[in-house]
Amino acid sequence: MERITSKVLGYDVDLLSFDDAINLVLEKMHKSEGMQIVTINPEIIEMAKQSKMLDSVLNNAELVVPDGSGIELALKLKGIQQERIPGIDFAKELINSCAMFQYPVALIGAKEDVIQTTTRRLQSEFQGLNICYNRNGYFSNNKEDEIIQELANTNPKFVLIALGAPKQEIFITKCRKIMPNTIFIGVGGSFDVWAGVVERAPEFFQIMRAEWLYRTIKQPERIKRIYKTLPMFLFKVIIEAIKENGLFVSKSKEK
Ligand code: UDP
């Protein structure tokens, strides 16, 4: 299947429905082809502008799903209606598919009690789910190679990494060097939600596209992150949309 994408501040975002995105990943799984799934949001884009490594991850990921409301808005400003694909829901649906096809799943990230509770809860939610490897996300850099080797030895089909961005995306790049046929996704704080340690935003906030606002109210330490990236992101996407829609051109024509 050929990718249909649109650029947001220089990065490709895949334009497809939730179901088509799931089918695309499943097709890869069945063929034992590897891929990196990035759930893109304004924060990752701003980080990528500062980090060559992350910039390269975004440019080489096989699937970039529009996670944040900011991305949905950026596309809307270009006249593109694209449904949001929340990474947490997308990853869960893929776990469900893995349980159905009996594909082994691995989980890395979050605190020890969180990863253990997440593993237990997923196994009771999805009958027959094979979690072949799990590990908390607190390890030193010099342990990375050993962990990646341990992970590879368990032959997972699908690996979820919850170390927060951009740490998880960069860790995935390292994993892929020795596991080219595995599907990877970075899932940020999803394990905390699945373990019941962090609450998902109520439906009202989800419908209003304001999960980020709920998370900020609950975790005020996030304010700094949002205030550092969101206004600049919005300003840049508005300028990008105006340039692409040719408003500057038509104004100069009027003179
Ligand atoms: N985390 C980790 N190792 C680290 C730093 C963070 O496992 O060295 C985990 C942390 O416990 C949390 C997740 O990574 O479960 C990051 O969650 P956050 O909500 O900050 O990520 P976001 O969704 O904003 O990318």
Short mmCIF file of C-alpha atoms and ligand atoms in Angstrom, two decimals:
data_model
loop_
_atom_site.label_atom_id
_atom_site.label_comp_id
_atom_site.label_asym_id
_atom_site.label_seq_id
_atom_site.Cartn_x
_atom_site.Cartn_y
_atom_site.Cartn_z
CA MET A 1 0.00 0.00 0.00
CA GLU A 2 1.42 3.37 -1.07
CA ARG A 3 1.64 5.95 1.74
CA ILE A 4 -0.44 9.10 1.48
CA THR A 5 1.11 11.79 3.61
CA SER A 6 1.07 15.51 4.23
CA LYS A 7 3.87 17.56 5.70
CA VAL A 8 3.53 19.39 9.00
CA LEU A 9 6.47 21.73 9.56
CA GLY A 10 8.61 19.60 7.28
CA TYR A 11 7.63 16.16 8.63
CA ASP A 12 5.46 13.60 6.86
CA VAL A 13 2.26 12.62 8.63
CA ASP A 14 0.30 9.64 7.29
CA LEU A 15 -3.25 10.39 6.22
CA LEU A 16 -5.38 7.35 6.89
CA SER A 17 -8.17 6.14 9.14
CA PHE A 18 -7.60 4.30 12.41
CA ASP A 19 -8.72 1.01 10.84
CA ASP A 20 -6.55 1.43 7.74
CA ALA A 21 -3.56 2.17 9.95
CA ILE A 22 -4.20 -1.02 11.94
CA ASN A 23 -4.52 -3.03 8.72
CA LEU A 24 -1.31 -1.57 7.37
CA VAL A 25 0.60 -2.64 10.49
CA LEU A 26 -1.02 -6.09 10.46
CA GLU A 27 -0.01 -6.56 6.84
CA LYS A 28 3.59 -5.86 7.86
CA MET A 29 3.33 -8.23 10.84
CA HIS A 30 2.02 -11.06 8.70
CA LYS A 31 4.92 -10.57 6.28
CA SER A 32 7.42 -10.29 9.17
CA GLU A 33 8.48 -6.87 8.01
CA GLY A 34 9.71 -4.46 10.63
CA MET A 35 8.64 -0.89 11.10
CA GLN A 36 8.81 2.04 13.46
CA ILE A 37 5.52 3.71 14.29
CA VAL A 38 5.80 7.29 15.54
CA THR A 39 2.81 8.96 17.16
CA ILE A 40 3.55 12.52 16.22
CA ASN A 41 2.57 15.60 18.22
CA PRO A 42 3.74 19.24 18.40
CA GLU A 43 6.25 18.48 21.15
CA ILE A 44 8.04 15.80 19.11
CA ILE A 45 8.20 18.12 16.10
CA GLU A 46 9.74 20.89 18.17
CA MET A 47 12.23 18.42 19.70
CA ALA A 48 13.16 17.10 16.25
CA LYS A 49 14.09 20.61 15.15
CA GLN A 50 16.75 20.56 17.91
CA SER A 51 17.94 16.96 17.52
CA LYS A 52 19.47 15.48 14.36
CA MET A 53 18.84 11.98 15.69
CA LEU A 54 15.14 12.56 16.25
CA ASP A 55 14.86 14.43 12.96
CA SER A 56 16.21 11.33 11.22
CA VAL A 57 13.80 9.05 13.16
CA LEU A 58 10.82 11.12 11.99
CA ASN A 59 12.09 11.11 8.42
CA ASN A 60 12.65 7.36 8.35
CA ALA A 61 9.67 6.03 10.32
CA GLU A 62 7.48 3.80 8.18
CA LEU A 63 4.29 5.08 9.82
CA VAL A 64 3.69 8.47 11.44
CA VAL A 65 0.24 8.70 12.99
CA PRO A 66 -1.33 12.01 13.98
CA ASP A 67 -1.65 11.67 17.74
CA GLY A 68 -2.05 15.19 19.08
CA SER A 69 -4.90 17.65 18.52
CA GLY A 70 -2.21 20.11 17.42
CA ILE A 71 -1.44 17.92 14.41
CA GLU A 72 -5.12 17.55 13.58
CA LEU A 73 -5.42 21.34 13.68
CA ALA A 74 -2.29 21.86 11.54
CA LEU A 75 -3.76 19.55 8.88
CA LYS A 76 -7.17 21.24 9.12
CA LEU A 77 -5.54 24.59 8.41
CA LYS A 78 -4.33 23.06 5.14
CA GLY A 79 -7.86 21.91 4.36
CA ILE A 80 -7.15 18.27 5.26
CA GLN A 81 -9.69 16.45 7.41
CA GLN A 82 -7.77 13.75 9.23
CA GLU A 83 -9.07 11.88 12.24
CA ARG A 84 -6.82 11.86 15.29
CA ILE A 85 -5.26 8.50 16.05
CA PRO A 86 -4.45 8.50 19.77
CA GLY A 87 -1.30 6.41 20.24
CA ILE A 88 -2.65 4.80 23.40
CA ASP A 89 -5.75 3.45 21.60
CA PHE A 90 -3.79 2.49 18.51
CA ALA A 91 -1.24 0.50 20.53
CA LYS A 92 -4.01 -1.26 22.49
CA GLU A 93 -5.80 -2.32 19.32
CA LEU A 94 -2.53 -3.73 17.97
CA ILE A 95 -2.06 -5.70 21.19
CA ASN A 96 -5.56 -7.08 20.68
CA SER A 97 -4.61 -8.16 17.15
CA CYS A 98 -1.40 -9.77 18.42
CA ALA A 99 -3.44 -11.78 20.94
CA MET A 100 -5.71 -12.94 18.12
CA PHE A 101 -2.84 -13.99 15.88
CA GLN A 102 -0.74 -15.27 18.79
CA TYR A 103 2.10 -12.92 17.99
CA PRO A 104 4.46 -12.36 20.94
CA VAL A 105 4.47 -8.84 22.41
CA ALA A 106 7.19 -7.14 24.48
CA LEU A 107 6.87 -4.18 26.81
CA ILE A 108 9.69 -1.92 27.99
CA GLY A 109 9.30 1.20 30.10
CA ALA A 110 7.79 2.87 33.16
CA LYS A 111 8.45 1.99 36.78
CA GLU A 112 8.73 -1.62 37.97
CA ASP A 113 5.30 -1.80 39.65
CA VAL A 114 3.70 -0.10 36.64
CA ILE A 115 5.16 -2.51 34.08
CA GLN A 116 4.16 -5.54 36.18
CA THR A 117 0.59 -4.29 36.67
CA THR A 118 0.32 -3.39 32.98
CA THR A 119 1.49 -6.87 31.99
CA ARG A 120 -1.02 -8.54 34.32
CA ARG A 121 -3.90 -6.34 33.22
CA LEU A 122 -3.22 -6.79 29.51
CA GLN A 123 -2.98 -10.54 29.94
CA SER A 124 -6.33 -10.69 31.67
CA GLU A 125 -7.93 -8.30 29.15
CA PHE A 126 -6.70 -10.16 26.06
CA GLN A 127 -7.12 -13.92 26.20
CA GLY A 128 -4.09 -15.79 24.95
CA LEU A 129 -1.85 -12.71 24.85
CA ASN A 130 1.78 -13.78 24.94
CA ILE A 131 3.95 -11.14 26.63
CA CYS A 132 7.34 -12.61 25.89
CA TYR A 133 9.39 -9.88 27.59
CA ASN A 134 8.89 -7.01 29.98
CA ARG A 135 11.25 -4.63 31.71
CA ASN A 136 11.00 -1.37 33.56
CA GLY A 137 12.33 1.74 31.85
CA TYR A 138 14.89 2.79 34.42
CA PHE A 139 18.29 1.54 33.28
CA SER A 140 21.63 3.18 32.58
CA ASN A 141 22.97 3.74 29.07
CA ASN A 142 25.61 1.07 29.50
CA LYS A 143 22.90 -1.55 30.11
CA GLU A 144 21.13 -0.76 26.84
CA ASP A 145 22.96 -3.27 24.62
CA GLU A 146 22.38 -6.08 27.10
CA ILE A 147 18.66 -5.28 27.33
CA ILE A 148 18.28 -5.07 23.55
CA GLN A 149 19.97 -8.46 23.20
CA GLU A 150 17.71 -9.97 25.88
CA LEU A 151 14.70 -8.54 24.05
CA ALA A 152 15.84 -9.87 20.69
CA ASN A 153 16.34 -13.34 22.15
CA THR A 154 12.61 -13.54 22.96
CA ASN A 155 11.64 -12.90 19.30
CA PRO A 156 8.78 -10.45 19.77
CA LYS A 157 6.61 -9.46 16.83
CA PHE A 158 5.48 -6.19 18.40
CA VAL A 159 7.38 -4.08 20.94
CA LEU A 160 5.97 -1.17 22.92
CA ILE A 161 8.50 1.25 24.40
CA ALA A 162 7.34 3.66 27.10
CA LEU A 163 10.30 5.88 27.97
CA GLY A 164 8.76 9.21 26.89
CA ALA A 165 9.79 11.10 23.76
CA PRO A 166 12.45 11.38 22.41
CA LYS A 167 14.17 8.72 24.54
CA GLN A 168 11.87 5.94 23.33
CA GLU A 169 12.22 6.86 19.63
CA ILE A 170 16.02 6.84 19.88
CA PHE A 171 16.02 3.56 21.83
CA ILE A 172 13.85 2.03 19.09
CA THR A 173 16.40 3.06 16.45
CA LYS A 174 19.04 1.10 18.36
CA CYS A 175 16.76 -1.95 18.72
CA ARG A 176 15.99 -2.01 15.01
CA LYS A 177 19.63 -2.55 14.13
CA ILE A 178 19.44 -6.06 15.51
CA MET A 179 15.68 -6.62 15.13
CA PRO A 180 14.87 -5.47 11.60
CA ASN A 181 11.73 -7.61 11.32
CA THR A 182 9.97 -6.36 14.43
CA ILE A 183 7.32 -3.65 14.74
CA PHE A 184 8.07 -0.93 17.30
CA ILE A 185 5.97 1.87 18.74
CA GLY A 186 6.79 4.51 21.34
CA VAL A 187 3.85 4.87 23.73
CA GLY A 188 4.92 7.57 26.23
CA GLY A 189 2.89 7.40 29.42
CA SER A 190 0.45 4.68 28.23
CA PHE A 191 1.63 2.03 30.72
CA ASP A 192 0.89 4.44 33.59
CA VAL A 193 -2.67 4.75 32.28
CA TRP A 194 -3.08 1.00 31.71
CA ALA A 195 -1.76 0.26 35.19
CA GLY A 196 -4.24 2.74 36.65
CA VAL A 197 -1.53 5.02 38.07
CA VAL A 198 -2.46 7.94 35.81
CA GLU A 199 -6.04 8.63 34.81
CA ARG A 200 -6.97 9.00 31.15
CA ALA A 201 -8.75 12.28 30.41
CA PRO A 202 -12.54 11.95 30.77
CA GLU A 203 -14.55 11.66 27.57
CA PHE A 204 -15.50 15.34 27.66
CA PHE A 205 -11.83 16.36 27.33
CA GLN A 206 -11.29 13.73 24.62
CA ILE A 207 -14.23 15.01 22.57
CA MET A 208 -13.12 18.61 23.05
CA ARG A 209 -9.64 17.61 21.82
CA ALA A 210 -8.28 18.84 25.13
CA GLU A 211 -6.65 15.76 26.67
CA TRP A 212 -3.47 17.82 26.85
CA LEU A 213 -5.31 20.36 29.04
CA TYR A 214 -6.54 17.63 31.39
CA ARG A 215 -3.07 16.14 31.69
CA THR A 216 -1.67 19.58 32.44
CA ILE A 217 -4.24 20.18 35.18
CA LYS A 218 -3.42 16.78 36.70
CA GLN A 219 0.35 17.10 36.24
CA PRO A 220 1.10 20.85 36.51
CA GLU A 221 4.81 20.14 35.91
CA ARG A 222 3.80 19.70 32.24
CA ILE A 223 2.98 23.42 31.91
CA LYS A 224 6.61 24.24 31.14
CA ARG A 225 6.70 21.67 28.29
CA ILE A 226 3.47 22.93 26.75
CA TYR A 227 4.21 26.59 27.12
CA LYS A 228 7.64 26.05 25.56
CA THR A 229 6.30 24.33 22.43
CA LEU A 230 2.62 24.92 21.75
CA PRO A 231 2.44 28.70 21.01
CA MET A 232 5.46 28.48 18.68
CA PHE A 233 4.03 25.40 16.96
CA LEU A 234 0.69 27.12 16.38
CA PHE A 235 2.36 30.24 15.05
CA LYS A 236 4.48 28.20 12.63
CA VAL A 237 1.63 26.04 11.32
CA ILE A 238 -0.53 29.10 10.68
CA ILE A 239 2.30 30.70 8.70
CA GLU A 240 2.88 27.42 6.81
CA ALA A 241 -0.83 27.15 5.93
CA ILE A 242 -0.98 30.77 4.77
CA LYS A 243 2.08 30.25 2.56
CA GLU A 244 0.70 27.04 1.07
CA ASN A 245 -2.75 28.50 0.48
CA GLY A 246 -1.12 31.30 -1.43
CA LEU A 247 -2.54 34.18 0.60
CA PHE A 248 0.71 36.08 0.36
CA VAL A 249 0.69 35.68 -3.43
CA SER A 250 -2.88 36.88 -3.85
CA LYS A 251 -2.22 39.91 -1.64
CA SER A 252 0.73 41.01 -3.74
CA LYS A 253 -1.40 40.54 -6.85
CA GLU A 254 -3.95 42.97 -5.47
CA LYS A 255 -1.40 45.81 -5.39
N1 UDP B 1 10.17 6.66 31.79
C1 UDP B 1 10.99 5.55 31.85
N2 UDP B 1 12.34 5.76 31.93
C2 UDP B 1 12.89 6.99 31.94
C3 UDP B 1 12.03 8.12 31.84
C4 UDP B 1 10.67 7.91 31.76
O1 UDP B 1 10.53 4.43 31.84
O2 UDP B 1 14.10 7.09 32.02
C5 UDP B 1 8.72 6.43 31.70
C6 UDP B 1 7.89 7.09 32.78
O3 UDP B 1 7.87 6.29 33.94
C7 UDP B 1 6.53 7.21 32.09
C8 UDP B 1 6.91 7.38 30.61
O4 UDP B 1 8.27 6.99 30.50
O5 UDP B 1 5.84 5.99 32.25
C9 UDP B 1 6.83 8.80 30.10
O6 UDP B 1 5.60 9.30 30.29
P1 UDP B 1 5.21 10.76 29.79
O7 UDP B 1 3.78 10.90 30.13
O8 UDP B 1 6.17 11.78 30.30
O9 UDP B 1 5.45 10.62 28.24
P2 UDP B 1 4.74 11.36 27.03
O10 UDP B 1 3.47 10.59 26.80
O11 UDP B 1 4.51 12.77 27.47
O12 UDP B 1 5.77 11.20 25.94
#
